[in-house]
GROMACS .gro file of C-alpha atoms in nm:
model
  298
    1UNK     CA    1   6.719   8.450   3.721
    2UNK     CA    2   6.825   8.204   3.985
    3UNK     CA    3   7.189   8.304   3.933
    4UNK     CA    4   7.093   8.667   3.980
    5UNK     CA    5   6.906   8.593   4.304
    6UNK     CA    6   7.207   8.402   4.436
    7UNK     CA    7   7.441   8.704   4.371
    8UNK     CA    8   7.200   8.934   4.549
    9UNK     CA    9   7.174   8.702   4.847
   10UNK     CA   10   7.554   8.678   4.882
   11UNK     CA   11   7.580   9.059   4.865
   12UNK     CA   12   7.324   9.116   5.128
   13UNK     CA   13   7.487   8.857   5.355
   14UNK     CA   14   7.829   9.026   5.318
   15UNK     CA   15   7.675   9.369   5.408
   16UNK     CA   16   7.505   9.227   5.718
   17UNK     CA   17   7.825   9.060   5.833
   18UNK     CA   18   8.018   9.386   5.791
   19UNK     CA   19   7.763   9.591   5.994
   20UNK     CA   20   7.756   9.322   6.269
   21UNK     CA   21   8.138   9.333   6.297
   22UNK     CA   22   8.138   9.707   6.309
   23UNK     CA   23   7.866   9.706   6.583
   24UNK     CA   24   8.051   9.457   6.786
   25UNK     CA   25   8.370   9.656   6.757
   26UNK     CA   26   8.191   9.979   6.856
   27UNK     CA   27   8.042   9.828   7.175
   28UNK     CA   28   8.340   9.626   7.289
   29UNK     CA   29   8.439   9.704   7.649
   30UNK     CA   30   8.739   9.928   7.689
   31UNK     CA   31   8.967   9.858   7.989
   32UNK     CA   32   9.133  10.171   8.132
   33UNK     CA   33   9.437  10.129   8.362
   34UNK     CA   34   9.341  10.284   8.706
   35UNK     CA   35   9.550  10.587   8.793
   36UNK     CA   36   9.763  10.576   9.110
   37UNK     CA   37   9.618  10.766   9.404
   38UNK     CA   38   9.826  11.057   9.527
   39UNK     CA   39   9.829  11.067   9.905
   40UNK     CA   40   9.794  11.399  10.075
   41UNK     CA   41  10.030  11.484  10.371
   42UNK     CA   42   9.974  11.767  10.611
   43UNK     CA   43  10.283  11.971  10.712
   44UNK     CA   44  10.223  12.171  11.023
   45UNK     CA   45  10.450  12.468  11.115
   46UNK     CA   46  10.454  12.604  11.469
   47UNK     CA   47  10.356  12.964  11.512
   48UNK     CA   48  10.679  13.128  11.391
   49UNK     CA   49  10.453  13.401  11.246
   50UNK     CA   50  10.085  13.485  11.229
   51UNK     CA   51   9.888  13.241  10.998
   52UNK     CA   52   9.893  13.479  10.696
   53UNK     CA   53  10.266  13.546  10.704
   54UNK     CA   54  10.337  13.175  10.783
   55UNK     CA   55  10.152  13.069  10.466
   56UNK     CA   56  10.340  13.325  10.258
   57UNK     CA   57  10.675  13.202  10.388
   58UNK     CA   58  10.623  12.829  10.387
   59UNK     CA   59  10.373  12.747  10.111
   60UNK     CA   60  10.641  12.792   9.844
   61UNK     CA   61  10.830  12.506  10.012
   62UNK     CA   62  10.515  12.288   9.992
   63UNK     CA   63  10.491  12.370   9.616
   64UNK     CA   64  10.855  12.277   9.577
   65UNK     CA   65  10.799  11.934   9.740
   66UNK     CA   66  10.496  11.872   9.533
   67UNK     CA   67  10.690  11.945   9.212
   68UNK     CA   68  10.965  11.696   9.301
   69UNK     CA   69  10.769  11.411   9.472
   70UNK     CA   70  10.516  11.267   9.219
   71UNK     CA   71  10.307  11.038   9.438
   72UNK     CA   72  10.250  11.275   9.734
   73UNK     CA   73  10.082  11.610   9.781
   74UNK     CA   74  10.187  11.841  10.073
   75UNK     CA   75   9.977  12.109  10.227
   76UNK     CA   76  10.076  12.362  10.486
   77UNK     CA   77   9.880  12.391  10.807
   78UNK     CA   78   9.897  12.682  11.055
   79UNK     CA   79   9.783  12.674  11.419
   80UNK     CA   80   9.601  12.946  11.610
   81UNK     CA   81   9.852  12.931  11.889
   82UNK     CA   82  10.130  12.726  12.039
   83UNK     CA   83   9.898  12.518  12.254
   84UNK     CA   84   9.698  12.413  11.943
   85UNK     CA   85  10.016  12.316  11.765
   86UNK     CA   86  10.144  12.119  12.068
   87UNK     CA   87   9.816  11.933  12.073
   88UNK     CA   88   9.860  11.823  11.706
   89UNK     CA   89  10.188  11.666  11.801
   90UNK     CA   90  10.054  11.502  12.116
   91UNK     CA   91   9.760  11.354  11.919
   92UNK     CA   92   9.986  11.265  11.624
   93UNK     CA   93   9.741  11.460  11.403
   94UNK     CA   94   9.983  11.553  11.121
   95UNK     CA   95  10.228  11.348  10.917
   96UNK     CA   96  10.503  11.622  10.903
   97UNK     CA   97  10.581  11.911  11.122
   98UNK     CA   98  10.829  12.189  11.185
   99UNK     CA   99  10.837  12.226  11.565
  100UNK     CA  100  11.067  12.445  11.773
  101UNK     CA  101  11.333  12.253  11.968
  102UNK     CA  102  11.123  12.214  12.282
  103UNK     CA  103  10.831  12.093  12.075
  104UNK     CA  104  11.072  11.856  11.902
  105UNK     CA  105  11.115  11.677  12.229
  106UNK     CA  106  10.733  11.653  12.264
  107UNK     CA  107  10.719  11.515  11.912
  108UNK     CA  108  10.983  11.250  11.974
  109UNK     CA  109  10.785  11.139  12.276
  110UNK     CA  110  10.468  11.102  12.052
  111UNK     CA  111  10.568  10.883  11.764
  112UNK     CA  112  10.767  11.124  11.553
  113UNK     CA  113  11.132  11.117  11.432
  114UNK     CA  114  11.367  11.397  11.335
  115UNK     CA  115  11.464  11.382  10.967
  116UNK     CA  116  11.625  11.735  10.920
  117UNK     CA  117  11.659  12.074  11.086
  118UNK     CA  118  11.707  12.436  11.002
  119UNK     CA  119  12.076  12.544  10.990
  120UNK     CA  120  12.208  12.878  11.128
  121UNK     CA  121  12.196  12.763  11.492
  122UNK     CA  122  12.364  13.089  11.591
  123UNK     CA  123  12.036  13.262  11.494
  124UNK     CA  124  11.826  13.043  11.726
  125UNK     CA  125  11.848  13.283  12.023
  126UNK     CA  126  11.617  13.517  12.206
  127UNK     CA  127  11.625  13.886  12.184
  128UNK     CA  128  11.460  14.137  12.413
  129UNK     CA  129  11.328  14.459  12.277
  130UNK     CA  130  11.253  14.789  12.454
  131UNK     CA  131  11.155  15.133  12.325
  132UNK     CA  132  11.445  15.361  12.253
  133UNK     CA  133  11.304  15.619  12.484
  134UNK     CA  134  11.272  15.361  12.767
  135UNK     CA  135  11.426  15.400  13.109
  136UNK     CA  136  11.524  15.026  13.099
  137UNK     CA  137  11.907  14.992  13.108
  138UNK     CA  138  11.971  14.670  13.298
  139UNK     CA  139  11.757  14.355  13.372
  140UNK     CA  140  11.672  14.457  13.726
  141UNK     CA  141  11.492  14.766  13.587
  142UNK     CA  142  11.222  14.524  13.464
  143UNK     CA  143  11.126  14.425  13.815
  144UNK     CA  144  10.760  14.518  13.869
  145UNK     CA  145  10.711  14.568  13.490
  146UNK     CA  146  10.524  14.365  13.213
  147UNK     CA  147  10.708  14.167  12.954
  148UNK     CA  148  10.538  14.031  12.640
  149UNK     CA  149  10.621  13.684  12.498
  150UNK     CA  150  10.464  13.477  12.226
  151UNK     CA  151  10.381  13.170  12.436
  152UNK     CA  152  10.514  12.974  12.738
  153UNK     CA  153  10.650  12.697  12.512
  154UNK     CA  154  10.825  12.928  12.266
  155UNK     CA  155  11.191  12.823  12.328
  156UNK     CA  156  11.391  13.103  12.154
  157UNK     CA  157  11.142  13.380  12.215
  158UNK     CA  158  11.028  13.297  12.573
  159UNK     CA  159  11.238  13.031  12.747
  160UNK     CA  160  11.580  13.167  12.653
  161UNK     CA  161  11.487  13.526  12.741
  162UNK     CA  162  11.344  13.413  13.071
  163UNK     CA  163  11.655  13.211  13.143
  164UNK     CA  164  11.866  13.516  13.062
  165UNK     CA  165  11.671  13.739  13.304
  166UNK     CA  166  11.688  13.469  13.568
  167UNK     CA  167  12.066  13.453  13.540
  168UNK     CA  168  12.077  13.834  13.579
  169UNK     CA  169  11.884  13.839  13.902
  170UNK     CA  170  11.522  13.858  13.794
  171UNK     CA  171  11.282  13.609  13.949
  172UNK     CA  172  11.054  13.523  13.658
  173UNK     CA  173  10.774  13.393  13.878
  174UNK     CA  174  10.766  13.679  14.123
  175UNK     CA  175  10.941  13.993  13.993
  176UNK     CA  176  10.773  14.054  13.657
  177UNK     CA  177  10.433  14.036  13.486
  178UNK     CA  178  10.473  13.778  13.215
  179UNK     CA  179  10.222  13.831  12.934
  180UNK     CA  180  10.186  13.554  12.675
  181UNK     CA  181  10.033  13.731  12.380
  182UNK     CA  182  10.005  13.454  12.118
  183UNK     CA  183  10.250  13.535  11.839
  184UNK     CA  184  10.594  13.681  11.771
  185UNK     CA  185  10.445  13.982  11.593
  186UNK     CA  186  10.212  14.055  11.887
  187UNK     CA  187  10.504  14.035  12.131
  188UNK     CA  188  10.692  14.298  11.930
  189UNK     CA  189  10.390  14.521  11.885
  190UNK     CA  190  10.298  14.519  12.252
  191UNK     CA  191  10.623  14.680  12.343
  192UNK     CA  192  10.600  14.921  12.049
  193UNK     CA  193  10.264  15.038  12.166
  194UNK     CA  194  10.382  15.076  12.531
  195UNK     CA  195  10.161  14.790  12.663
  196UNK     CA  196  10.467  14.625  12.801
  197UNK     CA  197  10.809  14.755  12.915
  198UNK     CA  198  10.987  14.490  12.713
  199UNK     CA  199  10.907  14.230  12.446
  200UNK     CA  200  11.082  13.901  12.372
  201UNK     CA  201  11.117  13.735  12.033
  202UNK     CA  202  11.390  13.594  11.814
  203UNK     CA  203  11.573  13.737  11.514
  204UNK     CA  204  11.374  13.614  11.200
  205UNK     CA  205  11.032  13.757  11.312
  206UNK     CA  206  11.197  14.082  11.421
  207UNK     CA  207  11.382  14.119  11.092
  208UNK     CA  208  11.080  14.042  10.889
  209UNK     CA  209  10.842  14.269  11.069
  210UNK     CA  210  11.085  14.563  11.101
  211UNK     CA  211  11.154  14.545  10.730
  212UNK     CA  212  10.781  14.560  10.662
  213UNK     CA  213  10.733  14.843  10.916
  214UNK     CA  214  11.040  15.057  10.923
  215UNK     CA  215  10.900  15.278  11.210
  216UNK     CA  216  10.964  14.979  11.443
  217UNK     CA  217  11.339  15.018  11.382
  218UNK     CA  218  11.307  15.389  11.454
  219UNK     CA  219  11.139  15.338  11.791
  220UNK     CA  220  11.252  14.995  11.923
  221UNK     CA  221  11.599  14.850  11.993
  222UNK     CA  222  11.742  14.514  12.080
  223UNK     CA  223  11.869  14.567  12.436
  224UNK     CA  224  11.982  14.201  12.506
  225UNK     CA  225  12.047  13.879  12.322
  226UNK     CA  226  12.058  13.535  12.477
  227UNK     CA  227  12.271  13.221  12.419
  228UNK     CA  228  12.169  13.008  12.118
  229UNK     CA  229  12.050  12.652  12.093
  230UNK     CA  230  11.989  12.400  11.814
  231UNK     CA  231  11.748  12.535  11.554
  232UNK     CA  232  11.402  12.417  11.463
  233UNK     CA  233  11.355  12.061  11.328
  234UNK     CA  234  11.161  11.883  11.068
  235UNK     CA  235  10.984  11.572  11.198
  236UNK     CA  236  10.799  11.289  11.026
  237UNK     CA  237  10.543  11.061  11.194
  238UNK     CA  238  10.679  10.706  11.224
  239UNK     CA  239  10.415  10.560  10.999
  240UNK     CA  240  10.523  10.781  10.708
  241UNK     CA  241  10.691  10.554  10.446
  242UNK     CA  242  11.067  10.555  10.494
  243UNK     CA  243  11.124  10.623  10.119
  244UNK     CA  244  10.906  10.930  10.131
  245UNK     CA  245  11.067  11.062  10.442
  246UNK     CA  246  11.402  11.016  10.276
  247UNK     CA  247  11.296  11.210   9.971
  248UNK     CA  248  11.171  11.498  10.190
  249UNK     CA  249  11.496  11.489  10.387
  250UNK     CA  250  11.717  11.500  10.074
  251UNK     CA  251  11.515  11.773   9.902
  252UNK     CA  252  11.544  11.989  10.215
  253UNK     CA  253  11.917  11.928  10.266
  254UNK     CA  254  11.980  12.029   9.898
  255UNK     CA  255  11.740  12.319   9.875
  256UNK     CA  256  12.015  12.572   9.895
  257UNK     CA  257  12.185  12.434   9.585
  258UNK     CA  258  11.923  12.563   9.340
  259UNK     CA  259  11.813  12.917   9.267
  260UNK     CA  260  11.447  12.838   9.332
  261UNK     CA  261  11.547  12.683   9.666
  262UNK     CA  262  11.754  12.988   9.773
  263UNK     CA  263  11.455  13.205   9.701
  264UNK     CA  264  11.247  12.991   9.925
  265UNK     CA  265  11.506  13.001  10.201
  266UNK     CA  266  11.536  13.381  10.170
  267UNK     CA  267  11.172  13.418  10.269
  268UNK     CA  268  11.259  13.226  10.586
  269UNK     CA  269  11.576  13.426  10.651
  270UNK     CA  270  11.761  13.095  10.645
  271UNK     CA  271  12.068  12.983  10.462
  272UNK     CA  272  11.984  12.614  10.436
  273UNK     CA  273  11.838  12.299  10.595
  274UNK     CA  274  12.063  12.022  10.711
  275UNK     CA  275  12.044  11.649  10.805
  276UNK     CA  276  11.962  11.578  11.168
  277UNK     CA  277  11.821  11.300  11.393
  278UNK     CA  278  11.675  11.269  11.741
  279UNK     CA  279  12.019  11.282  11.903
  280UNK     CA  280  12.075  11.627  11.756
  281UNK     CA  281  11.839  11.764  12.027
  282UNK     CA  282  12.014  11.619  12.339
  283UNK     CA  283  12.149  11.972  12.431
  284UNK     CA  284  11.796  12.108  12.421
  285UNK     CA  285  11.677  11.831  12.652
  286UNK     CA  286  11.948  11.927  12.892
  287UNK     CA  287  11.854  12.293  12.876
  288UNK     CA  288  11.481  12.220  12.935
  289UNK     CA  289  11.559  12.014  13.247
  290UNK     CA  290  11.768  12.301  13.384
  291UNK     CA  291  11.500  12.560  13.294
  292UNK     CA  292  11.227  12.357  13.458
  293UNK     CA  293  11.423  12.325  13.780
  294UNK     CA  294  11.555  12.679  13.814
  295UNK     CA  295  11.350  12.928  13.617
  296UNK     CA  296  10.985  12.806  13.616
  297UNK     CA  297  10.807  12.470  13.595
  298UNK     CA  298  10.687  12.365  13.252
   0.00000   0.00000   0.00000
C-alpha cells in the first residue's frame, strides 16, 4: 500500500512539473527587434504645370525613387504659384526641389546644393505664341497690347521672352501690358481665348497641352523663340545625408538607361537627367544680373 502511494505521488509531481514548465514557456517575454524608421522626404517641383498635371508627370519619378531607396520615402509637392514655391526655398521648407534656373540661384543662397539637372538645355528657351489670325508680325506690333506670362520669376517662359522683346525695341516696363496669369497652361489659354495679343511659355508645356487639345495647334502658332539657358536643376537641402543625396543623384543620372526610366522621362518630354553642381548655373547668374539692369528689376 505504501509503495502504491509512493508511485502515485511521484506521478503527480511529474505532471505538476510539466505543467509548470509549459506555463512558464507560454508566458516568457518575447523580444522583437525594432524595425528601422523610414524617413519621409518632400520633393517640391516648381509650377511647370498646373498641380494635377504636375502630379501626373512627376509622381512616377517619386515611385521610382521609393522602389530603389529602401530607407527613404519621397512624396511630390506642388505649389499654387511661383511665389509659394519661392517661399518654400527661402524658408528651407522642403528637403528636395526641382526649381527653374533662377530659383536655383535662390535655393543656393538658402542652404541648398545642386546635385543634378535636366538635360536638353537647347529646350530651355522661351517661345511666344500668337493666334494665326493675328495682325502681329514683328515685336513692335505688341506695343500697347497685353502679353500673358506664367509668373515674374519664370525664367524660360517670362524672363527670356521679355529679354527677347527688349532686344527688339520693346520697353517691357512702358510699352506693353504684362499679365502674370499663374501657370504655363493659363498663359497659353489666355492668348487662345483672345484675352492677350501674345502669350509666353516654353516648349514642354506647349507640346503637352497642344497634344491634349489639338485645336490649339490649329489656331495658335509660335512666332518667336528666344536664346536658351541651362535647364532646371535638382537641389537637396544641405542637411540631407550625403549618402542619400548621392543615391538620388545616381538614380536620376541613370534614369534613361532603363525602360521604366525612359517612360518616366517621356512624360516630362525630357531625354535624361545629368550630373551638375552649383557652378553649372554661373551663366544663369550672369543673365539675371544683365536682365535686372536692362529689362526690369527683379
